[in-house]
Amino acid sequence: MIEEGLAKLGEVKELLIAYGDNAMDTQRWEEALARWARMKRAHPREQYPYKKAVEAANKTGDELATVRAFASFRKQFGLPEPDPITWRLLGAMSSKIKKKRRVCFVTHAGFSGHGKYLYLFFLKYKSHYGIDVCWITESVDDYELLSASGLPVIYWDMRPQKADYLLQTDLAIYTSHEPIPSGGGIHQACLSGAIKVQLWHGIPAKSVGYGEFLNWSDINEFARYAYDACGYDHVIIESENISATYRFAFPCSTLHPMGGCRTDVLLRSQLFEDREVWMGAKQLPPTLTDKKLILYAPTYRERSQNIKPFIDELQELIGCIENQDEFVLAIKPHPAFVTETCLNLKTFAQGKKNTIIIDGLEDIYPWAACADYLVTDYSSVYYDFLITQKPIVFFRPDVDLYDAKRTRVQYPFEAAHEPGPVIIKAEEIISAILESESEKWRVNRAALAEKFHALPHDGMVTKRVADFVVSLLRV
């Protein structure tokens, strides 16, 4: 009868609800999913079919289908507002529940950075360390990547079983801020009783953490983010020489100058033979025999910044390299820049020779290991690239606009040992590349590498960090 009514009256909301509920009541879960999908198409702003689709997918036992259903709800409506009582109860449980010898990596999106390499290292030597390891993500792409590879991963969708898993976690590792959100975020309450280790995602090239939040005008936003910055027990930093910046960013944490896990990749000679390094890569660097690879890695621009000067010079840069016989340009945009501007940079390279556009969410470090030169602007990626001793050029076409929005950090020893030439026009790129190879810049790079990165530079940082993390476990 419901089908007849739909045929006569069209996609009436009440009939579609009854149609889906009928399949749910009779436990025909796959059919229910199809019916809820139909209602979503007809009434995309109605929450009911999205919620019921999550329930039906969960009943099928298909974890990927459940993750996709929840992600669909989340994309359309955001995370549901947490009940303050639920938050407090989970927080209290986290401090009481018996912990397991478990380490969880808490991330947003993108399988990369220090966390990626420490996670893979722990999995490789799991039996040696005797620990349980899992990657927690809000990204369906990351979930699919890791689950398809048979690696332990959880997509955070607030089901009780996942809360229980986190409640029993003894140590959580982070690589960015995890502020208490206005919606969702129950996982933070579940992990409030865990030891918290912050790896951060790069030597700060601009004001970050608590020090940055002090400049904000909204007390509510300040409280959410500052509470997070004060919540880490330990922070792994690259060198004692930059501890003052990290201490201002994380004022309540113990700092440990041990180096950065991802820099190990830059020193690996077996780079292309290591499957773990390239896991999730959408493309590999070309094999170049007669050309050199220039990696261009511009940083994030604030949403309110005028990006036209940057885009104009980026197109000029592509044009300058197009007819060069010696170089190939690989452009790796900042992931947040791509998602926020919705720019498809690949259109800039269409029909152009010698230009590669790397996906914004791609792990830049394997590419950096293959690059002959790094060109960047204000990005912290240059600090890590120093360890390779390869030439660096700074291309800053919008320096005044950028500085008006963010406070750049300059370390005292950095000013004394500038690592490479600075240009503001794309037409200067070739001469700057050639100049960057001079002895003056080589000596400066070597001096800065020792300042920014704890010795020894032996490609074993990840092992040392892993040993330290395991020593913190309470079980």
Coordinates of C-alpha atoms in Angstrom, one line a residue:
M1 CA 0.0 0.0 0.0
I2 CA 2.9 2.4 0.8
E3 CA 4.4 1.7 -2.6
E4 CA 1.1 2.5 -4.3
G5 CA 0.8 5.7 -2.3
L6 CA 4.2 6.8 -3.4
A7 CA 3.4 6.0 -7.0
K8 CA 0.3 8.1 -6.9
L9 CA 1.4 11.0 -4.6
G10 CA 5.1 11.2 -5.3
E11 CA 7.9 11.4 -2.7
V12 CA 5.8 12.4 0.3
K13 CA 7.9 12.6 3.4
E14 CA 5.5 10.8 5.7
L15 CA 5.1 7.9 3.2
L16 CA 8.8 7.6 2.8
I17 CA 9.3 7.4 6.5
A18 CA 6.7 4.7 6.8
Y19 CA 8.3 2.9 3.9
G20 CA 11.7 2.9 5.5
D21 CA 10.4 2.0 9.0
N22 CA 8.5 -1.0 7.5
A23 CA 11.8 -2.4 6.3
M24 CA 13.4 -1.7 9.7
D25 CA 10.6 -3.4 11.6
T26 CA 10.9 -6.5 9.5
Q27 CA 14.8 -6.5 9.8
R28 CA 15.4 -6.2 6.1
W29 CA 18.4 -4.0 6.6
E30 CA 19.7 -3.8 3.0
E31 CA 16.3 -2.9 1.8
A32 CA 16.0 -0.3 4.6
L33 CA 19.3 1.3 3.5
A34 CA 17.9 1.6 -0.1
R35 CA 14.7 3.2 1.1
W36 CA 16.5 5.7 3.4
A37 CA 18.8 6.6 0.5
R38 CA 15.7 7.3 -1.6
M39 CA 14.3 9.6 1.1
K40 CA 17.7 11.4 1.4
R41 CA 17.5 12.2 -2.2
A42 CA 14.0 13.5 -2.0
H43 CA 14.4 15.3 1.3
P44 CA 18.1 16.1 1.9
R45 CA 17.5 18.4 4.8
E46 CA 15.6 15.8 6.9
Q47 CA 17.7 14.2 9.6
Y48 CA 15.5 11.2 10.1
P49 CA 16.7 9.1 7.1
Y50 CA 20.3 9.8 7.8
K51 CA 20.0 8.6 11.4
K52 CA 18.0 5.5 10.4
A53 CA 20.6 4.7 7.7
V54 CA 23.3 4.6 10.3
E55 CA 21.2 2.3 12.4
A56 CA 20.4 0.0 9.5
A57 CA 24.0 -0.1 8.3
N58 CA 25.2 -1.0 11.8
K59 CA 22.7 -3.9 11.9
T60 CA 24.2 -5.3 8.7
G61 CA 27.5 -5.8 10.4
D62 CA 29.2 -4.0 7.5
E63 CA 31.6 -1.6 9.3
L64 CA 32.5 0.4 6.1
A65 CA 28.8 0.8 5.3
T66 CA 28.2 2.1 8.8
V67 CA 31.1 4.5 8.6
R68 CA 29.9 5.9 5.3
A69 CA 26.4 6.3 6.6
F70 CA 27.6 8.2 9.7
A71 CA 29.9 10.3 7.5
S72 CA 27.0 11.2 5.3
F73 CA 25.0 12.4 8.3
R74 CA 28.1 14.3 9.6
K75 CA 28.7 16.1 6.2
Q76 CA 25.0 17.2 6.0
F77 CA 24.3 18.2 9.6
G78 CA 27.6 18.2 11.5
L79 CA 28.1 16.3 14.7
P80 CA 25.3 16.1 17.2
E81 CA 25.6 18.3 20.2
P82 CA 27.0 16.4 23.2
D83 CA 25.0 16.0 26.3
P84 CA 27.0 17.7 29.1
I85 CA 26.0 14.9 31.5
T86 CA 27.2 12.3 29.0
W87 CA 30.5 14.2 28.7
R88 CA 31.0 14.3 32.5
L89 CA 30.1 10.7 33.0
L90 CA 32.5 9.5 30.3
G91 CA 35.2 11.7 31.7
A92 CA 34.7 10.2 35.1
M93 CA 34.7 6.6 33.7
S94 CA 37.9 7.3 31.9
S95 CA 39.7 8.0 35.1
K96 CA 38.4 4.8 36.8
I97 CA 38.2 2.1 34.1
K98 CA 41.1 -0.3 34.0
K99 CA 43.5 0.5 31.2
K100 CA 45.0 -1.8 28.6
R101 CA 48.4 -1.6 27.1
R102 CA 47.0 0.4 24.2
V103 CA 48.3 3.4 22.2
C104 CA 45.8 5.4 20.1
F105 CA 46.7 8.0 17.5
V106 CA 44.0 10.7 17.4
T107 CA 43.8 12.6 14.0
H108 CA 41.4 14.6 11.9
A109 CA 42.3 13.8 8.2
G110 CA 45.4 12.9 6.2
F111 CA 47.6 9.8 6.8
S112 CA 50.9 11.6 7.1
G113 CA 53.3 13.4 9.5
H114 CA 55.1 12.2 12.6
G115 CA 52.1 10.2 13.7
K116 CA 52.0 8.1 10.5
Y117 CA 55.6 7.0 10.9
L118 CA 55.4 6.3 14.6
Y119 CA 52.1 4.3 14.0
L120 CA 53.7 2.2 11.3
F121 CA 56.8 1.6 13.4
F122 CA 54.7 0.4 16.3
L123 CA 52.8 -2.0 14.1
K124 CA 56.0 -3.3 12.6
Y125 CA 57.5 -4.1 16.0
K126 CA 54.2 -4.7 17.8
S127 CA 55.3 -8.0 19.4
H128 CA 58.5 -6.5 20.6
Y129 CA 56.7 -3.7 22.4
G130 CA 53.7 -5.8 23.5
I131 CA 51.2 -3.1 22.8
D132 CA 47.8 -2.6 21.0
V133 CA 47.9 0.2 18.5
C134 CA 45.0 2.0 16.6
W135 CA 44.6 5.0 14.4
I136 CA 41.5 7.2 15.2
T137 CA 40.3 9.3 12.4
E138 CA 37.4 11.6 11.3
S139 CA 38.3 10.9 7.6
V140 CA 36.4 8.2 5.6
D141 CA 39.3 8.2 3.1
D142 CA 41.8 7.4 5.8
Y143 CA 39.6 4.8 7.3
E144 CA 39.2 3.1 3.9
L145 CA 42.9 3.3 3.2
L146 CA 44.0 1.7 6.5
S147 CA 41.2 -0.9 6.7
A148 CA 41.8 -2.0 3.2
S149 CA 45.4 -2.6 4.1
G150 CA 44.4 -4.6 7.2
L151 CA 45.7 -2.0 9.6
P152 CA 43.9 -1.1 12.9
V153 CA 41.7 2.0 12.5
I154 CA 38.6 3.4 14.0
Y155 CA 36.3 6.0 12.4
W156 CA 34.9 8.0 15.3
D157 CA 31.1 7.9 15.1
M158 CA 30.2 7.9 18.8
R159 CA 29.0 4.3 19.1
P160 CA 29.2 2.8 22.6
Q161 CA 31.6 0.0 21.5
K162 CA 34.1 2.6 20.3
A163 CA 33.7 4.7 23.4
D164 CA 34.6 1.5 25.4
Y165 CA 37.7 1.0 23.3
L166 CA 38.9 4.5 24.0
L167 CA 38.0 4.4 27.7
Q168 CA 40.5 1.5 28.1
T169 CA 43.3 3.2 26.2
D170 CA 46.3 4.0 28.4
L171 CA 48.0 6.5 26.1
A172 CA 46.8 8.9 23.3
I173 CA 49.1 10.5 20.7
Y174 CA 48.1 13.7 18.9
T175 CA 49.7 15.7 16.1
S176 CA 47.6 18.8 16.1
H177 CA 45.1 20.7 18.3
E178 CA 42.1 18.8 19.6
P179 CA 39.8 21.6 21.0
I180 CA 36.6 20.7 22.7
P181 CA 34.1 21.2 19.8
S182 CA 30.7 22.6 20.0
G183 CA 29.3 19.4 18.5
G184 CA 30.5 15.8 19.0
G185 CA 34.0 15.3 20.5
I186 CA 32.9 12.6 22.9
H187 CA 36.2 10.8 22.2
Q188 CA 37.9 13.6 24.1
A189 CA 36.0 12.7 27.3
C190 CA 36.7 9.0 26.7
L191 CA 40.5 9.8 26.6
S192 CA 40.6 12.3 29.5
G193 CA 42.1 9.6 31.7
A194 CA 44.8 8.6 29.2
I195 CA 48.4 9.8 29.1
K196 CA 48.5 12.5 26.4
V197 CA 51.5 12.9 24.1
Q198 CA 51.7 15.7 21.5
L199 CA 54.0 15.2 18.5
W200 CA 52.8 18.4 16.8
H201 CA 53.1 18.7 13.0
G202 CA 56.2 20.7 12.5
I203 CA 58.6 23.1 14.0
P204 CA 56.5 26.3 14.5
A205 CA 57.1 28.8 11.8
K206 CA 54.4 31.0 13.2
S207 CA 52.7 31.6 16.5
V208 CA 50.9 28.5 17.6
G209 CA 49.1 27.0 20.6
Y210 CA 48.4 29.0 23.8
G211 CA 50.5 31.9 22.6
E212 CA 48.5 32.3 19.4
F213 CA 45.2 31.9 21.2
L214 CA 46.0 34.9 23.5
N215 CA 45.6 37.1 20.4
W216 CA 42.0 36.0 19.8
S217 CA 39.0 38.2 20.6
D218 CA 36.4 35.5 21.4
I219 CA 36.7 34.3 25.0
N220 CA 34.7 31.1 24.1
E221 CA 37.0 30.1 21.3
F222 CA 40.0 31.0 23.5
A223 CA 38.7 28.7 26.3
R224 CA 38.1 25.8 23.9
Y225 CA 41.6 25.9 22.3
A226 CA 43.6 27.0 25.3
Y227 CA 42.1 24.2 27.4
D228 CA 43.4 21.8 24.8
A229 CA 46.9 23.4 24.7
C230 CA 47.1 23.0 28.5
G231 CA 46.0 19.4 28.4
Y232 CA 49.1 17.4 27.1
D233 CA 51.3 15.6 29.5
H234 CA 54.3 15.4 27.2
V235 CA 55.3 17.1 23.9
I236 CA 58.0 15.7 21.7
I237 CA 60.0 18.5 20.2
E238 CA 62.8 18.6 17.6
S239 CA 65.5 20.4 19.6
E240 CA 66.2 22.1 22.9
N241 CA 67.1 25.2 20.9
I242 CA 63.4 25.8 20.1
S243 CA 62.0 24.8 23.5
A244 CA 60.9 28.4 24.3
T245 CA 58.4 28.5 21.4
Y246 CA 57.0 25.1 22.4
R247 CA 56.8 26.1 26.1
F248 CA 54.7 29.1 25.2
A249 CA 52.5 26.9 23.0
F250 CA 52.0 24.1 25.6
P251 CA 52.6 25.8 29.0
C252 CA 51.6 22.8 31.1
S253 CA 53.5 20.0 29.3
T254 CA 56.9 18.4 29.8
L255 CA 59.1 19.0 26.7
H256 CA 61.3 16.2 25.3
P257 CA 63.9 17.3 22.6
M258 CA 64.2 14.1 20.6
G259 CA 63.7 15.1 16.9
G260 CA 60.9 14.5 14.5
C261 CA 59.8 11.0 13.4
R262 CA 59.1 12.0 9.8
T263 CA 62.6 13.3 9.2
D264 CA 63.8 9.7 9.2
V265 CA 62.2 9.4 5.8
L266 CA 64.4 12.1 4.5
L267 CA 67.5 10.1 5.3
R268 CA 66.3 6.7 4.0
S269 CA 68.3 5.3 1.2
Q270 CA 65.8 2.5 0.5
L271 CA 62.9 5.0 0.0
F272 CA 61.3 3.4 -3.0
E273 CA 61.6 -0.1 -1.6
D274 CA 59.8 0.8 1.6
R275 CA 56.1 0.1 1.0
E276 CA 55.1 1.7 4.3
V277 CA 56.5 5.1 3.3
W278 CA 54.4 5.2 0.2
M279 CA 51.2 3.8 1.7
G280 CA 48.2 5.9 0.5
A281 CA 50.2 7.7 -2.1
K282 CA 48.1 8.6 -5.2
Q283 CA 51.2 9.2 -7.3
L284 CA 54.9 8.6 -7.1
P285 CA 57.7 11.1 -8.1
P286 CA 58.9 10.5 -11.7
T287 CA 62.2 8.8 -12.3
L288 CA 64.4 11.6 -13.5
T289 CA 67.7 10.9 -15.2
D290 CA 68.3 14.2 -17.0
K291 CA 66.3 16.6 -14.9
K292 CA 66.2 17.8 -11.3
L293 CA 63.1 17.9 -9.2
I294 CA 62.0 21.2 -7.6
L295 CA 59.4 20.7 -4.8
Y296 CA 57.3 23.8 -4.2
A297 CA 55.5 23.6 -0.9
P298 CA 53.5 26.8 -0.1
T299 CA 51.9 27.0 3.3
Y300 CA 48.3 27.8 4.4
R301 CA 46.8 31.2 3.9
E302 CA 44.1 32.5 6.3
R303 CA 40.6 32.5 4.9
S304 CA 40.4 36.3 5.1
Q305 CA 43.6 36.8 3.2
N306 CA 43.6 38.1 -0.4
I307 CA 45.1 35.1 -2.3
K308 CA 45.2 36.7 -5.8
P309 CA 48.9 37.8 -5.6
F310 CA 49.8 34.3 -4.5
I311 CA 47.8 32.6 -7.3
D312 CA 49.1 35.0 -10.0
E313 CA 52.7 34.3 -9.1
L314 CA 52.0 30.6 -8.8
Q315 CA 50.9 30.6 -12.4
E316 CA 53.9 32.7 -13.4
L317 CA 56.1 30.1 -11.6
I318 CA 54.6 27.3 -13.7
G319 CA 55.3 29.3 -16.8
C320 CA 58.9 29.9 -15.9
I321 CA 59.6 26.2 -15.5
E322 CA 57.6 25.1 -18.5
N323 CA 60.4 25.6 -21.0
Q324 CA 63.3 24.6 -18.8
D325 CA 65.3 21.6 -19.9
E326 CA 66.9 21.0 -16.5
F327 CA 64.0 21.0 -14.1
V328 CA 60.6 19.5 -13.2
L329 CA 58.4 21.4 -10.8
A330 CA 56.2 19.4 -8.3
I331 CA 53.7 21.6 -6.4
K332 CA 52.3 20.4 -3.1
P333 CA 49.6 22.7 -1.8
H334 CA 48.7 22.9 1.9
P335 CA 45.7 20.5 2.5
A336 CA 43.6 23.2 4.3
F337 CA 44.3 25.7 1.5
V338 CA 42.8 23.3 -1.1
T339 CA 39.7 22.3 0.9
E340 CA 38.9 25.9 2.0
T341 CA 39.4 27.6 -1.4
C342 CA 38.1 24.7 -3.5
L343 CA 40.7 25.6 -6.1
N344 CA 41.7 22.8 -8.5
L345 CA 45.4 23.6 -9.0
K346 CA 45.6 20.9 -11.6
T347 CA 43.9 23.2 -14.1
F348 CA 46.9 25.6 -13.8
A349 CA 49.2 22.8 -15.0
Q350 CA 47.0 21.6 -17.9
G351 CA 48.9 21.6 -21.1
K352 CA 52.1 22.7 -19.3
K353 CA 55.3 20.8 -19.5
N354 CA 57.5 20.0 -16.5
T355 CA 54.8 20.5 -13.8
I356 CA 53.2 18.0 -11.4
I357 CA 50.4 18.9 -9.0
I358 CA 50.5 16.7 -5.9
D359 CA 47.3 16.0 -4.0
G360 CA 46.8 18.3 -1.1
L361 CA 46.3 15.5 1.4
E362 CA 49.3 13.5 0.1
D363 CA 52.3 12.9 2.4
I364 CA 54.9 15.4 1.3
Y365 CA 57.9 13.8 3.0
P366 CA 58.6 11.0 0.5
W367 CA 58.5 13.7 -2.2
A368 CA 60.8 15.8 -0.1
A369 CA 63.3 12.9 0.1
C370 CA 63.3 12.7 -3.7
A371 CA 63.5 16.4 -4.4
D372 CA 66.8 18.1 -5.4
Y373 CA 65.5 21.5 -4.3
L374 CA 62.8 22.9 -2.0
V375 CA 61.0 26.1 -2.7
T376 CA 58.6 27.3 0.0
D377 CA 57.4 30.5 1.6
Y378 CA 56.6 30.6 5.3
S379 CA 56.1 26.8 5.8
S380 CA 57.8 24.9 8.5
V381 CA 58.6 22.1 6.0
Y382 CA 61.9 23.9 5.3
Y383 CA 63.1 23.2 8.9
D384 CA 62.9 19.5 8.3
F385 CA 64.4 19.7 4.8
L386 CA 67.5 21.2 6.3
I387 CA 68.5 17.8 7.4
T388 CA 69.0 16.7 3.8
Q389 CA 71.6 19.4 3.2
K390 CA 69.9 20.2 -0.1
P391 CA 69.3 23.7 -1.5
I392 CA 66.3 25.8 -0.4
V393 CA 64.7 28.9 -1.9
F394 CA 62.0 31.1 -0.3
F395 CA 59.4 32.4 -2.7
R396 CA 57.2 35.1 -0.9
P397 CA 55.0 37.0 -3.4
D398 CA 52.5 38.0 -0.7
V399 CA 54.7 38.6 2.3
D400 CA 52.9 41.8 3.5
L401 CA 49.5 40.2 3.2
Y402 CA 50.6 37.1 5.0
D403 CA 52.3 39.0 7.8
A404 CA 49.1 41.0 8.3
K405 CA 47.3 37.8 9.2
R406 CA 49.8 35.6 11.1
T407 CA 52.7 36.3 13.4
R408 CA 55.8 34.5 12.0
V409 CA 58.4 33.1 14.4
Q410 CA 62.0 33.8 13.7
Y411 CA 64.5 32.1 15.9
P412 CA 67.7 34.1 16.8
F413 CA 70.0 31.6 15.3
E414 CA 67.9 31.5 12.1
A415 CA 68.4 35.2 11.4
A416 CA 72.2 34.6 11.8
H417 CA 72.3 31.7 9.3
E418 CA 69.8 32.3 6.5
P419 CA 69.4 29.0 4.6
G420 CA 68.7 30.3 1.1
P421 CA 67.8 33.3 -1.1
V422 CA 64.4 35.0 -0.9
I423 CA 62.5 36.1 -4.0
I424 CA 59.1 37.7 -4.5
K425 CA 58.8 37.3 -8.3
A426 CA 58.5 34.0 -10.1
E427 CA 60.8 35.2 -12.9
E428 CA 63.7 35.1 -10.4
I429 CA 63.3 31.4 -9.7
I430 CA 66.0 30.0 -11.9
S431 CA 68.7 32.4 -10.8
A432 CA 67.7 31.8 -7.1
I433 CA 67.9 28.0 -7.6
L434 CA 71.4 28.3 -9.0
E435 CA 72.4 30.8 -6.2
S436 CA 71.1 28.4 -3.5
E437 CA 73.8 25.9 -4.4
S438 CA 76.6 28.2 -3.3
E439 CA 78.9 27.5 -0.4
K440 CA 77.5 30.3 1.6
W441 CA 74.1 28.8 1.7
R442 CA 75.4 25.3 2.2
V443 CA 77.3 26.3 5.4
N444 CA 74.3 28.1 6.7
R445 CA 72.0 25.1 6.1
A446 CA 74.4 22.8 8.0
A447 CA 74.5 25.2 10.9
L448 CA 70.7 25.5 11.1
A449 CA 70.2 21.7 10.8
E450 CA 72.2 21.2 14.0
K451 CA 70.2 23.9 15.7
F452 CA 66.8 22.7 14.7
H453 CA 67.3 19.0 15.0
A454 CA 68.6 17.0 18.0
L455 CA 71.7 15.0 17.2
P456 CA 72.4 12.4 16.0
H457 CA 70.9 12.8 12.5
D458 CA 70.9 9.0 11.9
G459 CA 67.3 8.3 10.8
M460 CA 66.5 6.6 14.1
V461 CA 64.3 9.2 15.7
T462 CA 61.2 7.1 15.4
K463 CA 62.7 4.3 17.4
R464 CA 63.8 6.6 20.1
V465 CA 60.4 8.2 20.4
A466 CA 58.7 4.8 20.3
D467 CA 60.9 3.6 23.2
F468 CA 60.1 6.7 25.2
V469 CA 56.3 6.4 24.6
V470 CA 56.3 2.8 25.7
S471 CA 58.2 3.8 28.9
L472 CA 55.3 6.1 29.8
L473 CA 52.7 3.3 29.8
R474 CA 51.2 2.4 33.2
V475 CA 50.2 -1.2 32.4

